Structures are given as structure tokens and as C-alpha cells.
mmCIF file of C-alpha atoms and ligand atoms in Angstrom:
data_model
loop_
_atom_site.group_PDB
_atom_site.id
_atom_site.type_symbol
_atom_site.label_atom_id
_atom_site.label_comp_id
_atom_site.label_asym_id
_atom_site.label_seq_id
_atom_site.Cartn_x
_atom_site.Cartn_y
_atom_site.Cartn_z
ATOM 1 C CA MET A 1319 4.610 8.210 -20.217
ATOM 2 C CA TYR A 1320 2.429 7.669 -17.140
ATOM 3 C CA THR A 1321 1.723 10.463 -14.636
ATOM 4 C CA LEU A 1322 1.240 9.443 -11.010
ATOM 5 C CA TYR A 1323 -0.614 11.788 -8.649
ATOM 6 C CA ASP A 1324 0.615 10.879 -5.208
ATOM 7 C CA TYR A 1325 1.608 11.876 -1.668
ATOM 8 C CA LEU A 1326 4.961 10.320 -0.754
ATOM 9 C CA PRO A 1327 4.092 9.044 2.761
ATOM 10 C CA SER A 1328 1.005 7.250 1.385
ATOM 11 C CA GLY A 1329 1.210 3.456 1.556
ATOM 12 C CA ASN A 1330 -1.374 3.184 -1.219
ATOM 13 C CA GLY A 1331 0.787 5.401 -3.413
ATOM 14 C CA TYR A 1332 3.903 3.472 -2.386
ATOM 15 C CA LYS A 1333 2.420 0.232 -3.766
ATOM 16 C CA VAL A 1334 2.186 1.900 -7.181
ATOM 17 C CA ARG A 1335 5.695 3.376 -6.961
ATOM 18 C CA LEU A 1336 7.147 -0.037 -6.001
ATOM 19 C CA VAL A 1337 5.490 -1.686 -9.001
ATOM 20 C CA LEU A 1338 6.604 1.074 -11.395
ATOM 21 C CA LYS A 1339 10.163 0.699 -10.076
ATOM 22 C CA ASN A 1340 10.100 -3.094 -10.151
ATOM 23 C CA LEU A 1341 8.992 -3.084 -13.778
ATOM 24 C CA MET A 1342 11.288 -0.154 -14.668
ATOM 25 C CA LEU A 1343 8.373 1.845 -16.075
ATOM 26 C CA PRO A 1344 9.150 5.557 -16.481
ATOM 27 C CA TYR A 1345 6.637 8.036 -15.041
ATOM 28 C CA VAL A 1346 6.161 11.625 -13.973
ATOM 29 C CA LEU A 1347 5.461 12.069 -10.261
ATOM 30 C CA HIS A 1348 2.954 14.804 -9.424
ATOM 31 C CA GLU A 1349 3.003 15.313 -5.672
ATOM 32 C CA LEU A 1350 -0.051 16.555 -3.772
ATOM 33 C CA ASP A 1351 -0.166 17.478 -0.090
ATOM 34 C CA ILE A 1352 -3.323 15.646 0.941
ATOM 35 C CA THR A 1353 -3.014 17.001 4.493
ATOM 36 C CA GLU A 1354 -3.757 20.431 2.970
ATOM 37 C CA GLY A 1355 -6.744 19.177 0.939
ATOM 38 C CA ALA A 1356 -4.877 19.071 -2.383
ATOM 39 C CA SER A 1357 -6.849 16.003 -3.527
ATOM 40 C CA ARG A 1358 -10.136 17.802 -2.857
ATOM 41 C CA THR A 1359 -9.740 20.762 -5.201
ATOM 42 C CA LEU A 1360 -12.162 21.138 -8.107
ATOM 43 C CA GLU A 1361 -9.247 20.573 -10.474
ATOM 44 C CA PHE A 1362 -8.325 17.235 -8.874
ATOM 45 C CA LEU A 1363 -11.950 16.129 -8.391
ATOM 46 C CA ALA A 1364 -12.380 16.476 -12.156
ATOM 47 C CA LYS A 1365 -9.688 13.801 -12.501
ATOM 48 C CA ASN A 1366 -10.852 11.587 -9.608
ATOM 49 C CA PRO A 1367 -14.315 12.354 -8.200
ATOM 50 C CA ASN A 1368 -13.386 10.245 -5.150
ATOM 51 C CA GLY A 1369 -10.804 12.881 -4.173
ATOM 52 C CA ARG A 1370 -8.014 10.476 -3.339
ATOM 53 C CA ILE A 1371 -4.540 9.519 -4.424
ATOM 54 C CA PRO A 1372 -2.937 7.444 -5.875
ATOM 55 C CA LEU A 1373 -4.226 8.310 -9.322
ATOM 56 C CA LEU A 1374 -2.534 7.193 -12.528
ATOM 57 C CA GLU A 1375 -2.968 9.014 -15.817
ATOM 58 C CA VAL A 1376 -2.649 6.529 -18.659
ATOM 59 C CA PRO A 1377 -2.034 8.168 -22.040
ATOM 60 C CA GLY A 1378 -4.761 7.337 -24.507
ATOM 61 C CA HIS A 1379 -7.039 5.912 -21.792
ATOM 62 C CA GLY A 1380 -7.578 8.367 -18.940
ATOM 63 C CA PHE A 1381 -7.307 8.362 -15.153
ATOM 64 C CA LEU A 1382 -7.183 5.191 -13.070
ATOM 65 C CA ALA A 1383 -7.806 5.294 -9.302
ATOM 66 C CA GLU A 1384 -7.543 2.666 -6.513
ATOM 67 C CA SER A 1385 -4.096 1.329 -5.745
ATOM 68 C CA HIS A 1386 -4.924 -2.311 -6.458
ATOM 69 C CA ALA A 1387 -6.618 -1.524 -9.772
ATOM 70 C CA ILE A 1388 -3.553 0.495 -10.748
ATOM 71 C CA ILE A 1389 -0.968 -2.113 -9.791
ATOM 72 C CA SER A 1390 -2.911 -4.925 -11.449
ATOM 73 C CA PHE A 1391 -3.063 -2.832 -14.655
ATOM 74 C CA LEU A 1392 0.658 -2.040 -14.548
ATOM 75 C CA ALA A 1393 1.798 -5.566 -13.678
ATOM 76 C CA SER A 1394 -0.534 -7.448 -16.000
ATOM 77 C CA GLY A 1395 1.452 -10.197 -17.760
ATOM 78 C CA SER A 1396 4.551 -9.628 -15.587
ATOM 79 C CA ALA A 1397 6.247 -11.957 -13.094
ATOM 80 C CA LEU A 1398 4.494 -10.042 -10.280
ATOM 81 C CA VAL A 1399 1.174 -11.729 -11.188
ATOM 82 C CA PRO A 1400 0.953 -15.534 -10.978
ATOM 83 C CA ASP A 1401 -0.129 -17.278 -14.198
ATOM 84 C CA ALA A 1402 -2.033 -20.082 -12.498
ATOM 85 C CA PRO A 1403 -5.672 -19.113 -11.832
ATOM 86 C CA PHE A 1404 -5.725 -20.427 -8.261
ATOM 87 C CA GLU A 1405 -2.530 -18.615 -7.296
ATOM 88 C CA ARG A 1406 -3.788 -15.455 -8.972
ATOM 89 C CA ALA A 1407 -7.015 -15.736 -6.958
ATOM 90 C CA ARG A 1408 -4.938 -16.260 -3.798
ATOM 91 C CA MET A 1409 -3.079 -13.045 -4.623
ATOM 92 C CA TRP A 1410 -6.432 -11.242 -4.834
ATOM 93 C CA GLN A 1411 -7.577 -12.847 -1.601
ATOM 94 C CA TRP A 1412 -4.700 -11.112 0.190
ATOM 95 C CA MET A 1413 -5.221 -7.845 -1.665
ATOM 96 C CA CYS A 1414 -8.924 -7.731 -0.750
ATOM 97 C CA PHE A 1415 -8.003 -8.519 2.845
ATOM 98 C CA GLU A 1416 -5.565 -5.602 2.789
ATOM 99 C CA GLN A 1417 -8.227 -3.134 1.640
ATOM 100 C CA TYR A 1418 -10.860 -4.282 4.115
ATOM 101 C CA ASN A 1419 -8.956 -5.343 7.237
ATOM 102 C CA LEU A 1420 -5.443 -3.939 7.191
ATOM 103 C CA GLU A 1421 -5.283 -0.541 5.451
ATOM 104 C CA PRO A 1422 -8.420 0.972 7.043
ATOM 105 C CA ASN A 1423 -6.985 0.253 10.494
ATOM 106 C CA ILE A 1424 -3.188 0.509 10.323
ATOM 107 C CA GLY A 1425 -3.218 3.051 7.492
ATOM 108 C CA THR A 1426 -5.761 5.315 9.156
ATOM 109 C CA ALA A 1427 -4.105 5.159 12.590
ATOM 110 C CA ARG A 1428 -0.789 6.006 10.951
ATOM 111 C CA PHE A 1429 -2.313 8.892 8.986
ATOM 112 C CA TRP A 1430 -3.765 10.398 12.160
ATOM 113 C CA LEU A 1431 -0.548 10.066 14.171
ATOM 114 C CA HIS A 1432 2.206 10.386 11.591
ATOM 115 C CA SER A 1433 0.773 12.719 8.937
ATOM 116 C CA LEU A 1434 -1.762 14.807 10.877
ATOM 117 C CA HIS A 1435 0.296 14.729 14.130
ATOM 118 C CA ARG A 1436 -2.750 14.077 16.286
ATOM 119 C CA THR A 1437 -2.098 12.721 19.773
ATOM 120 C CA PRO A 1438 -3.275 9.367 21.204
ATOM 121 C CA GLU A 1439 -4.946 11.324 24.003
ATOM 122 C CA ALA A 1440 -7.000 13.397 21.564
ATOM 123 C CA LEU A 1441 -7.872 10.337 19.462
ATOM 124 C CA GLY A 1442 -8.985 8.258 22.461
ATOM 125 C CA THR A 1443 -11.141 5.206 21.742
ATOM 126 C CA ALA A 1444 -11.090 5.810 17.963
ATOM 127 C CA LEU A 1445 -7.363 4.977 18.028
ATOM 128 C CA THR A 1446 -7.813 2.076 20.453
ATOM 129 C CA GLU A 1447 -10.328 0.496 18.079
ATOM 130 C CA LYS A 1448 -8.021 0.943 15.066
ATOM 131 C CA HIS A 1449 -5.180 -0.664 17.043
ATOM 132 C CA ALA A 1450 -7.300 -3.656 18.077
ATOM 133 C CA LYS A 1451 -8.521 -4.308 14.522
ATOM 134 C CA GLY A 1452 -5.057 -3.617 13.099
ATOM 135 C CA HIS A 1453 -3.529 -6.233 15.402
ATOM 136 C CA ASP A 1454 -6.255 -8.701 14.369
ATOM 137 C CA ALA A 1455 -5.156 -8.166 10.753
ATOM 138 C CA LEU A 1456 -1.467 -8.556 11.661
ATOM 139 C CA LYS A 1457 -2.225 -11.870 13.398
ATOM 140 C CA VAL A 1458 -3.872 -13.168 10.214
ATOM 141 C CA LEU A 1459 -0.898 -12.016 8.148
ATOM 142 C CA GLU A 1460 1.562 -13.594 10.605
ATOM 143 C CA GLN A 1461 -0.299 -16.893 10.301
ATOM 144 C CA GLY A 1462 -0.375 -16.619 6.489
ATOM 145 C CA LEU A 1463 3.392 -16.120 6.391
ATOM 146 C CA ALA A 1464 4.353 -18.898 8.827
ATOM 147 C CA GLY A 1465 6.802 -21.209 7.039
ATOM 148 C CA ARG A 1466 6.593 -19.225 3.797
ATOM 149 C CA ARG A 1467 8.954 -16.835 2.038
ATOM 150 C CA PHE A 1468 6.228 -14.861 0.253
ATOM 151 C CA LEU A 1469 2.444 -14.786 0.405
ATOM 152 C CA VAL A 1470 1.685 -16.659 -2.824
ATOM 153 C CA GLY A 1471 3.510 -19.508 -4.518
ATOM 154 C CA GLU A 1472 6.821 -18.731 -2.799
ATOM 155 C CA ARG A 1473 7.404 -15.869 -5.252
ATOM 156 C CA TYR A 1474 7.382 -12.115 -4.811
ATOM 157 C CA SER A 1475 4.020 -10.904 -6.180
ATOM 158 C CA LEU A 1476 1.596 -7.991 -6.043
ATOM 159 C CA ALA A 1477 0.210 -9.525 -2.854
ATOM 160 C CA ASP A 1478 3.535 -8.933 -1.073
ATOM 161 C CA ILE A 1479 3.782 -5.365 -2.340
ATOM 162 C CA ALA A 1480 0.172 -4.573 -1.396
ATOM 163 C CA LEU A 1481 0.408 -6.012 2.121
ATOM 164 C CA TYR A 1482 3.915 -4.742 2.817
ATOM 165 C CA ALA A 1483 3.065 -1.077 2.113
ATOM 166 C CA TYR A 1484 1.237 -0.365 5.384
ATOM 167 C CA THR A 1485 2.581 -3.287 7.434
ATOM 168 C CA HIS A 1486 6.194 -2.115 7.383
ATOM 169 C CA VAL A 1487 5.189 1.309 8.728
ATOM 170 C CA ALA A 1488 2.858 -0.049 11.431
ATOM 171 C CA PRO A 1489 5.280 1.257 14.123
ATOM 172 C CA GLN A 1490 4.440 4.788 12.853
ATOM 173 C CA ALA A 1491 0.851 3.962 13.831
ATOM 174 C CA ALA A 1492 2.138 3.071 17.337
ATOM 175 C CA MET A 1493 1.797 -0.615 16.454
ATOM 176 C CA PRO A 1494 5.186 -2.283 17.045
ATOM 177 C CA LEU A 1495 5.891 -5.488 15.121
ATOM 178 C CA ASP A 1496 7.892 -7.266 17.862
ATOM 179 C CA ALA A 1497 5.230 -9.935 18.348
ATOM 180 C CA TYR A 1498 5.273 -10.910 14.650
ATOM 181 C CA PRO A 1499 8.510 -12.727 13.736
ATOM 182 C CA ALA A 1500 7.277 -14.106 10.391
ATOM 183 C CA ILE A 1501 6.160 -10.620 9.319
ATOM 184 C CA ARG A 1502 9.501 -9.097 10.302
ATOM 185 C CA ALA A 1503 11.445 -11.753 8.354
ATOM 186 C CA TRP A 1504 9.180 -11.210 5.306
ATOM 187 C CA ILE A 1505 9.723 -7.443 5.492
ATOM 188 C CA GLY A 1506 13.477 -8.134 5.417
ATOM 189 C CA ARG A 1507 13.078 -10.305 2.309
ATOM 190 C CA ILE A 1508 11.032 -7.653 0.502
ATOM 191 C CA GLU A 1509 13.565 -4.948 1.369
ATOM 192 C CA ALA A 1510 16.295 -7.180 -0.103
ATOM 193 C CA GLU A 1511 14.485 -7.348 -3.463
ATOM 194 C CA PRO A 1512 16.730 -5.792 -6.158
ATOM 195 C CA ARG A 1513 14.414 -2.891 -7.070
ATOM 196 C CA TRP A 1514 12.999 -2.100 -3.634
ATOM 197 C CA GLU A 1515 13.133 1.543 -2.558
ATOM 198 C CA PRO A 1516 12.004 3.255 0.666
ATOM 199 C CA ILE A 1517 8.534 4.776 0.961
ATOM 200 C CA THR A 1518 9.632 8.381 0.637
ATOM 201 C CA ALA A 1519 12.179 7.843 -2.171
ATOM 202 C CA ARG A 1520 11.589 10.219 -5.063
HETATM 203 N N1 GSH B 427 -8.782 2.342 -1.650
HETATM 204 C C1 GSH B 427 -7.957 3.433 -2.094
HETATM 205 C C2 GSH B 427 -7.716 4.359 -0.907
HETATM 206 C C3 GSH B 427 -7.109 5.693 -1.354
HETATM 207 C C4 GSH B 427 -6.911 6.615 -0.165
HETATM 208 O O1 GSH B 427 -7.525 6.449 0.903
HETATM 209 N N2 GSH B 427 -6.047 7.605 -0.357
HETATM 210 C C5 GSH B 427 -5.740 8.542 0.691
HETATM 211 C C6 GSH B 427 -4.230 8.557 0.937
HETATM 212 S S1 GSH B 427 -3.603 6.967 1.345
HETATM 213 C C7 GSH B 427 -6.149 9.950 0.272
HETATM 214 O O2 GSH B 427 -5.987 10.316 -0.863
HETATM 215 N N3 GSH B 427 -6.637 10.756 1.223
HETATM 216 C C8 GSH B 427 -6.914 12.142 0.970
HETATM 217 C C9 GSH B 427 -8.350 12.500 1.176
HETATM 218 O O3 GSH B 427 -9.164 11.608 1.470
HETATM 219 O O4 GSH B 427 -8.636 13.686 1.046
HETATM 220 C C10 GSH B 427 -6.645 2.904 -2.686
HETATM 221 O O5 GSH B 427 -6.271 1.767 -2.400
HETATM 222 O O6 GSH B 427 -6.013 3.623 -3.474
#
């Protein structure tokens, strides 16, 4: 049985929980309050020297960090990963984009405002910069979704799960999604998937 070290509001953790649920894989959830430094204790650093969740313990193998490494391990050979090499590479294109352009901006702004309860006034230009870069990422995603049901090959894949995790909670980062109709329709389709569950579901 897998053990997932996680913090429920985390979008990175949510990607892993959505994949575990989609594939009906049983696991033990070990919750850590990262706002209180629970991923920085000596005990946790021995499991993941990078001091971050999500972290998956795989019996017989060890600990696996990084949300996209974890979900690609879990979903290997499943319908969530396209068989065709070009489509699989397209999936990774979106997942790399998420880690470099989307999560560091929307995810961080949301963490400051929603989890740490810091104010826009106190955050000042740091927040303004995250918002500007976050909207740049949302514009790219909006364009990628125009006329499509899902990001790759018209099928629900890891790319959708990875990009959805922080996009659907962008309003919690004070980034409303009103200007992005294709993104909003795509969010609706993902939330209609049979095994979808909300971010804080236990
Ligand atoms: N690239 C990593 C990012 C992991 C990450 O930033 N985790 C955050 C929560 S979303 C964390 O554990 N923060 C606690 C800390 O840095 O102390 C992934 O995709 O899993």
C-alpha cells in the first residue's frame, strides 16, 4: 500500500490524489501542516531532503518526490498516459510548462494569500509580478484549449490533471478566471469526470 505525505490544500498534492482516485489505487494519507514547517523537520528531511510535499512512499522502492514524477509513475501504462510517442511528448510539454510558468506564479500567490493569509498590501510588487506572470500562463493555456475538449488527443490525461490543479483555484490567488472561457469550460469537463473529487476531499 502506498503512503502519501501531503497537505490537503496543495495543488501539487492534489494532482497525486486525483490520479490515485482515478486509478482506484488504495493509499494511506499522512497529512503535514507545511505552514507550520512540518516538511522541514529532521524526520521528514530524512525522507525528502528537498523538504516538500507531495512525497510518495512506494513499498519495496522508497520515497518518490515531485508531483509529476509521482503521477507519471502511478499512471504508467494507464489510459491517463497517451500511447503514441508524440502525444505523450505533448503531455510532457504541458506538464513542464506547468512547473515552470504556471505553478510558481499562481501556486505561490495562492499560498501567500490563501494558506499564509498574507495581505496584498504587505506583499506589494512581489504579488503584482506573480499575477502578471500567472496571467501570461493562463493566456497560453486558454489558447491551447481553444476548440479542444482536453489538452492532448481529445482525451483526459495527466496533462489535464497537472494543469487543472492550480488553475481551478486561481481565484484563491486573487486571479479571477472570467476572461478565460475555454479554461472555464475545460474545468467543468474535468469536474464532470467520474472519479473527480474536490481538492480538500479526504
Ligand atoms: N515541484 C514540486 C513542488 C513541491 C512544492 O513546492 N511543495 C510545497 C507545497 S505545494 C511544499 O511542500 N512547501 C513546503 C515547504 O517548502 O516547506 C512538485 O511538483 O511536487
